[in-house]
Amino acid sequence: MSFSAHIVTLFPELFPGPLGASVLGRGLAEGLWRLETTQLRDFATDRHRTVDDTPSGGGAGLVLKPDILARAIDAVSPPDDPRSRLLMSPRGLPLTQARVRELAAGPGAVIVCGRFEGVDQRVIEARGLEEVSIGDYVLAGGEVAAMVLLEAVVRLIPGVLGAAESHADESFEHGLLEYPQYTRPQQFEGREIPAVLTSGDHGKVARWRREQAEALTRARRPDLLAR
Ligand code: SAM
């Protein structure tokens, strides 16, 4: 069974968007992963297809109603669905490459995209939604966040990346940021490719890359080294 993603959203027309391009799009066309969307509004019951209401306790904005969202989740994900149930949310645990790897090794994910002020807390609890944040900033909706998560996950699915591309040495794979990359020409605006990289000595190249990765991580992301 290939990795299966199902998005619950008020804007299904945004998908696949960037997920339909390049290697991810080819993987989708070849059935290496699957993508479905569900329009949340289809589960509203009133004439105006209302999905939100004012926040209890007052305040600005609107909150997605729990009963409607629960019906949508139940329609796409029965209780024995083995896929992760995610809610894109700035309050969630920050997405990491480790969680991305776990998701890529699993059967898939049902991903709820919030809008407005967010989602009624009771449906988060009742349907066991795992809140996932893509960073410490606030987007207008969960759709782009879901695309970010899926792009990170799907490129790890075996067969999606071509032989020419690999994720073995990438940032975060070994708890370090990636070393600097170079390609021809040998000289660019007076700057040379570091001589070690053209020396043909694989041991030296590996050592240099490791030192560079550690120095970059120490300078930019000491929190990664501390972990
Ligand atoms: N009132 C919410 C808060 O302060 O936490 C923000 C709601 S935001 C305007 C609307 C929706 O965008 C959220 O429900 C979530 O689905 C999505 N979203 C916004 N920022 C996000 C982030 N950093 N990571 C993941 N999803 C995000």
Coordinates of C-alpha atoms and ligand atoms in Angstrom, one line a residue:
M1 CA 0.0 0.0 0.0
S2 CA 1.4 3.4 -0.9
F3 CA 1.4 6.4 1.5
S4 CA -2.0 7.9 1.5
A5 CA -2.7 11.6 2.3
H6 CA -6.2 12.9 2.8
I7 CA -6.7 16.6 3.4
V8 CA -9.8 18.1 5.1
T9 CA -10.0 21.7 3.9
L10 CA -12.3 24.6 2.9
F11 CA -10.0 25.1 -0.1
P12 CA -9.5 21.7 -1.9
E13 CA -8.8 23.5 -5.1
L14 CA -5.4 24.5 -3.7
F15 CA -4.3 20.9 -4.0
P16 CA -2.1 19.3 -5.3
G17 CA -0.5 22.7 -6.0
P18 CA 3.2 22.5 -5.7
L19 CA 2.8 18.8 -4.7
G20 CA 1.9 18.1 -8.3
A21 CA 5.2 19.4 -9.7
S22 CA 8.6 17.8 -10.3
V23 CA 9.5 14.5 -8.6
L24 CA 6.5 14.6 -6.1
G25 CA 4.1 15.0 -9.0
R26 CA 5.7 12.2 -10.9
G27 CA 5.5 10.0 -7.8
L28 CA 1.8 10.9 -7.5
A29 CA 1.1 10.1 -11.1
E30 CA 3.0 6.8 -10.7
G31 CA 1.0 5.8 -7.6
L32 CA 4.0 6.0 -5.2
W33 CA 1.7 8.1 -3.0
R34 CA -1.9 9.1 -3.0
L35 CA -3.7 12.4 -2.4
E36 CA -7.3 13.0 -1.7
T37 CA -9.2 16.1 -0.5
T38 CA -12.5 16.6 1.2
Q39 CA -14.4 19.8 1.3
L40 CA -15.3 20.5 4.9
R41 CA -18.3 22.6 3.8
D42 CA -20.0 19.5 2.4
F43 CA -20.6 18.4 6.0
A44 CA -22.5 21.5 7.0
T45 CA -26.2 21.0 7.4
D46 CA -27.8 24.5 7.0
R47 CA -28.8 26.3 3.9
H48 CA -25.7 28.6 4.0
R49 CA -23.3 25.7 4.5
T50 CA -22.0 27.3 7.7
V51 CA -18.8 25.7 9.1
D52 CA -17.9 28.3 11.8
D53 CA -19.3 30.3 14.7
T54 CA -18.2 33.0 17.1
P55 CA -15.8 32.1 19.9
S56 CA -17.4 31.1 23.2
G57 CA -16.4 33.7 25.8
G58 CA -16.1 36.5 23.2
G59 CA -13.3 37.8 21.1
A60 CA -12.6 38.4 17.5
G61 CA -12.9 35.9 14.6
L62 CA -14.7 32.6 14.1
V63 CA -14.0 29.0 15.2
L64 CA -14.5 25.9 13.1
K65 CA -17.5 24.0 14.6
P66 CA -16.7 20.6 16.2
D67 CA -19.8 18.7 15.0
I68 CA -19.2 19.5 11.3
L69 CA -15.4 18.8 11.5
A70 CA -16.1 15.5 13.4
R71 CA -18.5 14.4 10.6
A72 CA -15.9 15.2 7.9
I73 CA -13.1 13.3 9.8
D74 CA -15.4 10.3 10.4
A75 CA -16.3 10.2 6.7
V76 CA -12.7 10.0 5.6
S77 CA -11.1 8.2 8.5
P78 CA -13.0 5.3 10.3
P79 CA -11.9 4.5 13.9
D80 CA -9.6 1.7 12.7
D81 CA -7.8 3.9 10.2
P82 CA -4.1 3.3 10.8
R83 CA -3.1 6.7 9.4
S84 CA -1.9 9.6 11.6
R85 CA -4.6 12.2 12.2
L86 CA -3.0 15.6 12.1
L87 CA -4.2 19.2 12.6
M88 CA -2.0 21.9 11.2
S89 CA -1.8 24.4 14.1
P90 CA 0.7 27.1 15.3
R91 CA 0.1 25.7 18.8
G92 CA 1.4 22.2 17.7
L93 CA 4.7 20.6 18.3
P94 CA 7.2 21.9 15.7
L95 CA 7.6 19.6 12.8
T96 CA 11.0 17.9 12.7
Q97 CA 12.9 15.8 10.2
A98 CA 12.5 12.9 12.8
R99 CA 8.7 13.2 12.7
V100 CA 8.8 13.5 8.9
R101 CA 10.8 10.3 8.7
E102 CA 8.3 8.5 10.9
L103 CA 5.3 9.7 8.8
A104 CA 7.1 8.7 5.6
A105 CA 7.6 5.1 7.0
G106 CA 3.9 4.9 8.0
P107 CA 0.6 4.3 6.0
G108 CA -0.2 8.0 5.6
A109 CA -2.0 10.9 7.2
V110 CA -5.4 12.6 7.4
I111 CA -4.6 16.3 7.7
V112 CA -7.1 18.9 8.9
C113 CA -6.4 22.4 7.7
G114 CA -7.7 25.1 10.1
R115 CA -8.9 28.6 9.1
F116 CA -10.1 31.7 11.0
E117 CA -9.3 31.5 14.7
G118 CA -8.8 27.8 14.6
V119 CA -10.8 24.7 15.7
D120 CA -13.1 23.9 18.7
Q121 CA -10.9 22.1 21.3
R122 CA -13.4 19.3 21.8
V123 CA -13.1 17.9 18.3
I124 CA -9.2 18.0 18.7
E125 CA -9.6 15.8 21.8
A126 CA -12.5 13.6 20.6
R127 CA -10.8 12.7 17.4
G128 CA -7.3 12.5 18.8
L129 CA -5.8 15.1 16.4
E130 CA -2.0 15.6 16.7
E131 CA -1.4 19.3 16.4
V132 CA 1.6 20.0 14.2
S133 CA 3.2 23.4 13.6
I134 CA 5.6 24.3 10.7
G135 CA 7.1 27.2 12.6
D136 CA 6.7 30.1 15.1
Y137 CA 4.6 32.3 12.9
V138 CA 0.9 32.5 12.0
L139 CA -0.4 31.6 8.5
A140 CA -3.9 32.4 7.3
G141 CA -4.8 28.8 7.0
G142 CA -3.5 25.2 7.3
E143 CA -3.3 24.4 3.6
V144 CA 0.2 25.7 2.9
A145 CA 1.4 24.2 6.2
A146 CA -0.1 20.8 5.1
M147 CA 1.8 21.1 1.8
V148 CA 5.0 21.9 3.6
L149 CA 4.5 18.8 5.7
L150 CA 3.6 16.6 2.8
E151 CA 6.5 17.8 0.6
A152 CA 8.9 16.9 3.4
V153 CA 7.3 13.5 3.9
V154 CA 6.7 12.4 0.3
R155 CA 10.2 13.1 -0.9
L156 CA 11.4 10.4 1.6
I157 CA 9.0 7.7 0.2
P158 CA 11.2 5.2 -1.6
G159 CA 11.3 5.8 -5.4
V160 CA 10.1 9.4 -5.2
L161 CA 13.5 11.0 -5.4
G162 CA 15.5 10.0 -8.5
A163 CA 18.9 8.4 -8.2
A164 CA 20.5 11.8 -8.9
E165 CA 19.0 13.2 -5.7
S166 CA 19.5 11.8 -2.3
H167 CA 18.6 12.7 1.3
A168 CA 21.3 10.7 3.0
D169 CA 23.6 13.7 3.8
E170 CA 21.1 16.4 4.1
S171 CA 20.5 18.9 6.9
F172 CA 19.0 17.3 10.0
E173 CA 19.7 13.7 8.9
H174 CA 22.6 13.4 11.3
G175 CA 21.6 16.2 13.7
L176 CA 23.7 18.7 11.8
L177 CA 23.1 21.3 9.1
E178 CA 24.5 20.4 5.7
Y179 CA 28.0 21.4 4.7
P180 CA 28.4 24.0 1.9
Q181 CA 27.9 22.8 -1.7
Y182 CA 29.8 23.8 -4.8
T183 CA 29.7 23.0 -8.5
R184 CA 31.5 24.2 -11.7
P185 CA 32.8 26.7 -12.8
Q186 CA 36.0 26.3 -10.8
Q187 CA 36.1 30.1 -10.4
F188 CA 33.1 32.3 -9.9
E189 CA 33.6 36.1 -9.5
G190 CA 37.1 35.5 -8.1
R191 CA 35.9 32.8 -5.7
E192 CA 37.4 29.3 -6.0
I193 CA 35.9 25.9 -5.1
P194 CA 37.8 24.8 -1.9
A195 CA 40.8 22.8 -3.1
V196 CA 40.0 19.8 -0.9
L197 CA 36.8 19.2 -2.9
T198 CA 38.8 18.7 -6.1
S199 CA 41.7 16.8 -4.5
G200 CA 40.2 13.4 -5.3
D201 CA 41.0 12.4 -1.6
H202 CA 37.6 11.0 -0.4
G203 CA 38.8 10.8 3.2
K204 CA 39.8 14.4 3.3
V205 CA 36.6 15.5 1.6
A206 CA 34.5 13.6 4.2
R207 CA 36.5 15.2 7.0
W208 CA 36.2 18.7 5.6
R209 CA 32.4 18.3 5.1
R210 CA 32.0 17.0 8.6
E211 CA 34.0 20.0 10.0
Q212 CA 32.0 22.5 7.9
A213 CA 28.7 20.9 9.0
E214 CA 29.7 21.1 12.7
A215 CA 31.0 24.7 12.4
L216 CA 27.8 25.8 10.6
T217 CA 25.6 24.1 13.1
R218 CA 27.5 25.6 16.1
A219 CA 27.2 29.1 14.6
R220 CA 23.5 28.9 13.4
R221 CA 21.8 26.2 15.3
P222 CA 23.5 25.4 18.6
D223 CA 20.2 23.9 19.8
L224 CA 20.7 21.0 17.3
L225 CA 24.1 20.2 18.8
A226 CA 22.8 20.4 22.3
R227 CA 20.2 17.7 21.4
Ligands
SAM1 N1 -5.8 31.7 16.4 C1 -4.8 30.7 16.1 C2 -3.6 30.9 17.1 O1 -3.3 32.0 17.5 O2 -3.0 29.8 17.4 C3 -4.2 31.0 14.7 C4 -5.2 30.5 13.6 S1 -4.5 30.7 12.0 C5 -5.0 32.3 11.5 C6 -5.6 29.7 11.0 C7 -5.1 28.3 10.7 O3 -3.9 28.4 10.0 C8 -4.8 27.5 11.9 O4 -5.9 26.9 12.4 C9 -3.8 26.4 11.3 O5 -4.5 25.4 10.7 C10 -3.1 27.2 10.2 N2 -1.8 27.7 10.7 C11 -1.4 29.0 10.9 N3 -0.1 29.0 11.3 C12 0.4 27.8 11.3 C13 1.6 27.2 11.6 N4 2.7 27.9 12.0 N5 1.8 25.9 11.5 C14 0.7 25.1 11.1 N6 -0.5 25.6 10.8 C15 -0.7 26.9 10.9

